[in-house]
Short mmCIF file of C-alpha atoms and ligand atoms in Angstrom, two decimals:
data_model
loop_
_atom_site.label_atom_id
_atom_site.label_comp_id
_atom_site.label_asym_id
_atom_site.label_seq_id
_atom_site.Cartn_x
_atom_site.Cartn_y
_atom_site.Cartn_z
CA UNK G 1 10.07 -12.28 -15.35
CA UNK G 2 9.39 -11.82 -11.61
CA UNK G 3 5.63 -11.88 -10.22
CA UNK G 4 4.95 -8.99 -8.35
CA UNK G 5 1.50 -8.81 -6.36
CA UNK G 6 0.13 -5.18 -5.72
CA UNK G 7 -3.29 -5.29 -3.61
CA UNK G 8 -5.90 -2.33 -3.57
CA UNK G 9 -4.24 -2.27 -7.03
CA UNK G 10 -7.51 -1.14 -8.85
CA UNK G 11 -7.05 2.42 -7.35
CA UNK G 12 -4.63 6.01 -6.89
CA UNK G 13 -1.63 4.78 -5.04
CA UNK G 14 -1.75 1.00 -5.68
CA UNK G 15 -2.38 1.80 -9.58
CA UNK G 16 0.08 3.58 -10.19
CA UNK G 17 2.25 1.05 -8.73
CA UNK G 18 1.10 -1.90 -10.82
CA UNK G 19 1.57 0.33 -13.75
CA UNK G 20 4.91 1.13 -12.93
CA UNK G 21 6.46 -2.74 -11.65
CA UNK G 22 5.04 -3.85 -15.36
CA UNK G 23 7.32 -1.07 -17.09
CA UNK G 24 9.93 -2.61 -14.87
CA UNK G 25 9.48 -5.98 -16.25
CA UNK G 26 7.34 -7.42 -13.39
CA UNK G 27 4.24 -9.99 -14.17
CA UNK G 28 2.06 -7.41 -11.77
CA UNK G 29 -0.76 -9.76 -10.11
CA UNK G 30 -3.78 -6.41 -9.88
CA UNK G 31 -5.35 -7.76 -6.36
CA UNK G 32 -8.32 -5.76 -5.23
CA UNK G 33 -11.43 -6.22 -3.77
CA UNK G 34 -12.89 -4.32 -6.12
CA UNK G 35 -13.46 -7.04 -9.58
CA UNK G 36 -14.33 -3.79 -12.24
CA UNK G 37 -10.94 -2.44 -11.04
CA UNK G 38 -8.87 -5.10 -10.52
CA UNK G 39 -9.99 -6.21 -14.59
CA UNK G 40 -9.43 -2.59 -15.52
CA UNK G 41 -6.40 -1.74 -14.24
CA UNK G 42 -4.93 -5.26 -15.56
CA UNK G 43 -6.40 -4.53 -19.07
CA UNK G 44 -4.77 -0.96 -19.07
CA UNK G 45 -1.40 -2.16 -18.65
CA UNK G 46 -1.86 -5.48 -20.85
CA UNK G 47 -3.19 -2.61 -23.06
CA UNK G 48 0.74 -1.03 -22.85
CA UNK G 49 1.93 -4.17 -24.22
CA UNK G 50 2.96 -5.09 -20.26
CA UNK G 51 2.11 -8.04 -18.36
CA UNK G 52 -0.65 -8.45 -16.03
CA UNK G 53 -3.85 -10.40 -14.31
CA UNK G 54 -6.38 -9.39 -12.23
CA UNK G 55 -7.77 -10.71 -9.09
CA UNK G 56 -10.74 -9.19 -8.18
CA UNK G 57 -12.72 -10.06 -5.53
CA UNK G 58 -10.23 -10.54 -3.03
CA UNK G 59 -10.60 -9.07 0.97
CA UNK G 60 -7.26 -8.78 2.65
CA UNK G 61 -8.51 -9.11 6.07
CA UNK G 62 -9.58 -12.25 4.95
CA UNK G 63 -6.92 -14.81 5.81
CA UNK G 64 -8.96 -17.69 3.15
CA UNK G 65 -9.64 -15.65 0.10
CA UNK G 66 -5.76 -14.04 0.29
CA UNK G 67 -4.14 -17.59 0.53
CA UNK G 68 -6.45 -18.96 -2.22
CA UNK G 69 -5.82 -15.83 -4.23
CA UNK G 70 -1.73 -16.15 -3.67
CA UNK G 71 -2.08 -20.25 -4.86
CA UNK G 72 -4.10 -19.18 -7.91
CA UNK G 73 -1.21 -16.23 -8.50
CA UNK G 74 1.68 -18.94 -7.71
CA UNK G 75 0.35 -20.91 -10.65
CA UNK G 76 -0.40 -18.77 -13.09
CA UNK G 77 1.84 -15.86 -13.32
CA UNK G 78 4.49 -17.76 -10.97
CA UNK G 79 6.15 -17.45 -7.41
CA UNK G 80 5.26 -14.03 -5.93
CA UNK G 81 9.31 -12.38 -5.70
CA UNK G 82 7.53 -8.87 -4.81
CA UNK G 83 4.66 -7.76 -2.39
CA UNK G 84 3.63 -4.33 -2.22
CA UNK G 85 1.09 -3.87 0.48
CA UNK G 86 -0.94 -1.33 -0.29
CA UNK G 87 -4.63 -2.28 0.39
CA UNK G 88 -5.82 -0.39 2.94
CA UNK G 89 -9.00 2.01 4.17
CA UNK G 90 -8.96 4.98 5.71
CA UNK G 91 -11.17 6.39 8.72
CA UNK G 92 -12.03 9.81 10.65
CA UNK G 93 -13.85 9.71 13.55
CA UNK G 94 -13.91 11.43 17.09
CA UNK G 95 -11.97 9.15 19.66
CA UNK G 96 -14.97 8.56 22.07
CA UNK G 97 -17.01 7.73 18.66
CA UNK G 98 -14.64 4.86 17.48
CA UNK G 99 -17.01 1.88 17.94
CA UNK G 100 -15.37 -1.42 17.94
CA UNK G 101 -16.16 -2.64 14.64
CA UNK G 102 -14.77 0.42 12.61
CA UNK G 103 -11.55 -0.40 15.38
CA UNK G 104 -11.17 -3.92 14.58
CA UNK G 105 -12.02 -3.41 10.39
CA UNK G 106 -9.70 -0.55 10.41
CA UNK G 107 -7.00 -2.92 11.98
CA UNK G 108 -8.16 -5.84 9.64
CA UNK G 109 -7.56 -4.57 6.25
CA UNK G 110 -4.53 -2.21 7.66
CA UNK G 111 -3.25 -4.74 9.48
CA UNK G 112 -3.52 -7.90 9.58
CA UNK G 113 -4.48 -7.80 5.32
CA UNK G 114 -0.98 -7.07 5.23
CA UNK G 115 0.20 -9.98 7.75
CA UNK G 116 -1.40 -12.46 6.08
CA UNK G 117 0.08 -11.44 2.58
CA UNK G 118 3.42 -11.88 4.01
CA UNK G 119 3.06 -15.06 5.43
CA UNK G 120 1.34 -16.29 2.27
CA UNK G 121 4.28 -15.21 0.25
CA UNK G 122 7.39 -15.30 2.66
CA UNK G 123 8.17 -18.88 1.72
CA UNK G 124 8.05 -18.55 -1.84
CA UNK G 125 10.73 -15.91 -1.42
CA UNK G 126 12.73 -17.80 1.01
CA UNK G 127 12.65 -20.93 -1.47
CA UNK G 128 14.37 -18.51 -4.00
CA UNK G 129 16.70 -16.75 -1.65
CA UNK G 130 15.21 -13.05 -2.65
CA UNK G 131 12.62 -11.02 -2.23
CA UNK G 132 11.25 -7.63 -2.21
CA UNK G 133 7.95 -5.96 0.32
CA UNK G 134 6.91 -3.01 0.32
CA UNK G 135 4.55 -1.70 2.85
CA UNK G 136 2.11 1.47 2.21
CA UNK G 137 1.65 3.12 5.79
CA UNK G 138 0.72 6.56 6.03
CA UNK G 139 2.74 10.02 6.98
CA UNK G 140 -0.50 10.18 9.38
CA UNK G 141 1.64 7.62 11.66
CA UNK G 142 4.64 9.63 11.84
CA UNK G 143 3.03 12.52 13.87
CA UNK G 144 -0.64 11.34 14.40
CA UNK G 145 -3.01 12.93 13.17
CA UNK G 146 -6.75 14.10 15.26
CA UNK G 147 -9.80 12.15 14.49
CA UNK G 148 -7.94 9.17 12.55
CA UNK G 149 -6.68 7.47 16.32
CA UNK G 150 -7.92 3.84 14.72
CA UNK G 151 -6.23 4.45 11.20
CA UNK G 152 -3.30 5.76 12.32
CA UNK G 153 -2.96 3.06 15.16
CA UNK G 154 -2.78 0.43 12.12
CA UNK G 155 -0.38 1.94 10.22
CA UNK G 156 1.93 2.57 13.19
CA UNK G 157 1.24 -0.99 13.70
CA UNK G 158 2.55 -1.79 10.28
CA UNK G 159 5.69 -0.13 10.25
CA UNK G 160 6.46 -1.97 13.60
CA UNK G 161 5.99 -5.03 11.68
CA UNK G 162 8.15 -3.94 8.88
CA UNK G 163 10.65 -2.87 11.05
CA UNK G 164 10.79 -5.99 12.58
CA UNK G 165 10.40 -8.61 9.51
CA UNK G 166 13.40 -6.55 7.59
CA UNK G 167 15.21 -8.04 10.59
CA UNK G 168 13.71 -11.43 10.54
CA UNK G 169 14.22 -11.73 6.42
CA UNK G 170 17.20 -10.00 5.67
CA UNK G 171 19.69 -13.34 5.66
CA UNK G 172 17.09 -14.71 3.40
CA UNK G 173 17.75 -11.93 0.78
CA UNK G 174 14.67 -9.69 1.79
CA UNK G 175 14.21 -6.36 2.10
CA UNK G 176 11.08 -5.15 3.69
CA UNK G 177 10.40 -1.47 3.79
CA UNK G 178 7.81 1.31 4.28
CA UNK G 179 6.78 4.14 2.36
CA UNK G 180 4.11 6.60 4.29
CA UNK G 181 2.64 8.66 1.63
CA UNK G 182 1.43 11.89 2.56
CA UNK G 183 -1.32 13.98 1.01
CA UNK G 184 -1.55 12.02 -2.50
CA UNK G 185 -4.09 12.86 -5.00
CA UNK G 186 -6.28 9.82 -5.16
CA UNK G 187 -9.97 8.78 -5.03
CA UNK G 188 -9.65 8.53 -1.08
CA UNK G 189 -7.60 11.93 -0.76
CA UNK G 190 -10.44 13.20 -3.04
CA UNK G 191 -13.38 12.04 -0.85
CA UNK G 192 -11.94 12.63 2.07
CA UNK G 193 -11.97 16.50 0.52
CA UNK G 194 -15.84 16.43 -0.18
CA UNK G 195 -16.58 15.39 3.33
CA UNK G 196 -14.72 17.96 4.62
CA UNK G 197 -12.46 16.00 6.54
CA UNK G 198 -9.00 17.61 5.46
CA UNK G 199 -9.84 20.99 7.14
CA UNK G 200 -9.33 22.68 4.05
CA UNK G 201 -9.09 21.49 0.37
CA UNK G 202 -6.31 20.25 -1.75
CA UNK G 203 -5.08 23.39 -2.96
CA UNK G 204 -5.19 24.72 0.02
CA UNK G 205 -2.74 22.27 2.03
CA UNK G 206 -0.45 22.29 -1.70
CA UNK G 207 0.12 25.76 -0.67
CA UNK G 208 1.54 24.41 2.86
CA UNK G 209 3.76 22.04 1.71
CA UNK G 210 7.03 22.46 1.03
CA UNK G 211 7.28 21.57 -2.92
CA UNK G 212 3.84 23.01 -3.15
CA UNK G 213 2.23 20.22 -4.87
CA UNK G 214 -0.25 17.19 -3.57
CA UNK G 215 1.85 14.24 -4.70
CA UNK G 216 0.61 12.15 -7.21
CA UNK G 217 0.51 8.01 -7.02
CA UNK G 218 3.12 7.94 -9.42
CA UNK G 219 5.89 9.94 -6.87
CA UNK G 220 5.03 6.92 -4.81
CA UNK G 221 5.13 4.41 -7.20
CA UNK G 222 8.59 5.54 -8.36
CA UNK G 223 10.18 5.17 -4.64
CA UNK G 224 8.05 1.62 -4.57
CA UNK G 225 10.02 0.98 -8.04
CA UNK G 226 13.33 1.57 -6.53
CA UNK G 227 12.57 -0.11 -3.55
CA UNK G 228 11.79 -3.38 -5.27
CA UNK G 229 14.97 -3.47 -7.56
CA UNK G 230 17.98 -5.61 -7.54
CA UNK G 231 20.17 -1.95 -6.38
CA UNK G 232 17.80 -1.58 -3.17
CA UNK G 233 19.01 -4.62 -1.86
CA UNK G 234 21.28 -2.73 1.06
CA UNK G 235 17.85 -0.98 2.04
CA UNK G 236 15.69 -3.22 4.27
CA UNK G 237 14.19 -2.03 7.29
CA UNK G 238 13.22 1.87 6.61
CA UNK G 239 10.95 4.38 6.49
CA UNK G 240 11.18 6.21 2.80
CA UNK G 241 8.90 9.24 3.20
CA UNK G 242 7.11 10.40 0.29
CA UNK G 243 5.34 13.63 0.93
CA UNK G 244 6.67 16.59 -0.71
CA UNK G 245 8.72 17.66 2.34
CA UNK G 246 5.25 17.55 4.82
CA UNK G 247 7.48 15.79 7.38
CA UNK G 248 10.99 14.79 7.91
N1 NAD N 1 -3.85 9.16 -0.66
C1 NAD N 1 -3.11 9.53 0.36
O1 NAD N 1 -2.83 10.73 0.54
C2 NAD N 1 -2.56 8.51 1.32
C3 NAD N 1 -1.83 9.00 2.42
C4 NAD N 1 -1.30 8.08 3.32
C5 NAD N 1 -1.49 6.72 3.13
N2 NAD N 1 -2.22 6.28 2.05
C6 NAD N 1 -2.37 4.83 1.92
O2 NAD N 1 -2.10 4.44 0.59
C7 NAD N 1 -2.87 3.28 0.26
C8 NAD N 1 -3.63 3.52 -1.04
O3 NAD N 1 -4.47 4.64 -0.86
P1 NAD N 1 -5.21 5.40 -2.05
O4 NAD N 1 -5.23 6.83 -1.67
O5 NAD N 1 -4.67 4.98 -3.35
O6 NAD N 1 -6.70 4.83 -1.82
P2 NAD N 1 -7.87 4.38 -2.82
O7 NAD N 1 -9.09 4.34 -1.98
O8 NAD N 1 -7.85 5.23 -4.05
O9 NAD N 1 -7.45 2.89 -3.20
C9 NAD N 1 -7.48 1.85 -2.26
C10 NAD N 1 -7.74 0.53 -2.98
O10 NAD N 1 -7.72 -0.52 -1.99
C11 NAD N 1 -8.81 -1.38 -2.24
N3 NAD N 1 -9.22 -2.04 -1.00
C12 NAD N 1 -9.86 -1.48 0.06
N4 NAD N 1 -10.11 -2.41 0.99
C13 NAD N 1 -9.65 -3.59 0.52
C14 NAD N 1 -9.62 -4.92 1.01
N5 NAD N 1 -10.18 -5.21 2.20
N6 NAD N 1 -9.05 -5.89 0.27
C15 NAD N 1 -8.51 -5.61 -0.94
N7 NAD N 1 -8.52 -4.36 -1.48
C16 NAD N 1 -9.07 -3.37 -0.76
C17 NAD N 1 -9.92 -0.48 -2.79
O11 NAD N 1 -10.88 -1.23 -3.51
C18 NAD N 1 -9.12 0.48 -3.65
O12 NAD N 1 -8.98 -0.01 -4.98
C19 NAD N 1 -3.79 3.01 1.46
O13 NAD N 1 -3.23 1.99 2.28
C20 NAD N 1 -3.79 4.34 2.18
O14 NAD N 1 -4.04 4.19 3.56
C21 NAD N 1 -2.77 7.14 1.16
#
């Protein structure tokens, strides 16, 4: 059984993708700063009769706690073989109002969370001569997006480093890829709606988008899936959009 380690797993997107790698046959390692969550989500799919444990508790941008919280997953579900960065916050603000510390938190957990996980898990992958990473950047990146210059400045940041790793990795039998959602129904779609910060609701943008639908975490999930399988292994490297035809 191969360990798979989903963080911001406790919510929408990330979810939906531990749900989904323990139907494939994954031990799913539910890492999210967020304890109640993390135990939740872990229960729900030990609940299915699938494997998982949670680790709650844990701040990406924190290089200690995600090193400490990769040992502790090394030993008891066994070497991480799939990462699926997904942790990750998300920001509107006027450019001129962007103070430094919403810059360099935004960057932190977008970021950096997402460097460190690699490098905490990279040699356990290299040791076994396979490996699967998936990165969860944002459709926001792909065009930019008003009001969101710090958000979307980390997840440009992180395809760059996909990009590049898939390059670095790929004699070592890893793929590293990127999948920028766009406009999925989640918790943080939803509250970005009540603050008014989608300029318009839901429904509203469904009705611009090509299959007329918000996508759900599990569209996502699904491409993650594939992504992490034995049949991917020719992929490394790319940008898989998932966002109902928003942008291509
Ligand atoms: N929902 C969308 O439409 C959309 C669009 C583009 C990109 N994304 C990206 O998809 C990912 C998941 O988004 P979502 O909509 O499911 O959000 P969400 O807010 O529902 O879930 C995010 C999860 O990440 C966890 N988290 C936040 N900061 C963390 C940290 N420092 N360390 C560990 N865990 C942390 C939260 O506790 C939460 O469980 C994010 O990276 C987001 O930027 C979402």
């Amino acid at each position: 059984m191969k360990t798979a380690i989903v963080t911001g797993a406790g919510s929408g997107i990330g979810r939906a993708i531990a749900h989904r790698l323990a139907e494939d046959g994954c031990a799913v390692a539910v890492l999210d700063l967020n304890s109640d969550s993390a135990g939740r989500v872990a229960g729900e799919i030990g609940e299915k009769g699938n494997t998982a444990a949670a680790f709650g508790g844990v701040d990406v941008s924190d290089r200690g706690q995600v090193d400490a919280a990769i040992q502790q997953i090394r030993d008891t579900l066994g070497p991480p073989a799939v990462l699926v960065n997904n942790a990750g916050i998300t920001g509107f603000k006027k450019f001129l109002n962007i103070s430094d510390e919403v810059w360099d938190r935004t960057l932190a957990i977008n970021l950096s969370g997402p460097f460190y996980c690699c490098q905490a898990v990279v040699p356990d992958m290299v040791e076994a001569g396979w490996g699967r990473i998936v990165n969860i950047s944002s459709s926001s990146a792909q065009g930019g997006q008003q009001f969101m210059a710090h958000y979307v400045a980390s997840k440009a940041g992180l395809i760059g480093m996909t990009k590049s790793l898939a390059l670095e990795l790929g004699p070592s039998g890893i793929t590293v890829n990127t999948i920028p959602p766009g406009f999925v129904d989640t918790p943080m779609l939803r509250n970005s709606e009540e603050h008014g910060l989608l300029g318009g609701t839901i429904e509203q943008h469904a009705d611009r988008t090509p299959v007329r639908r918000p996508g759900r975490p599990e569209d996502i999930a699904a491409a993650c899936s594939f992504l992490c399988s034995d049949e991917a292994g020719y992929i490394t490297g790319q940008i898989v959009g998932v966002n109902g035809g928003r942008n291509t």
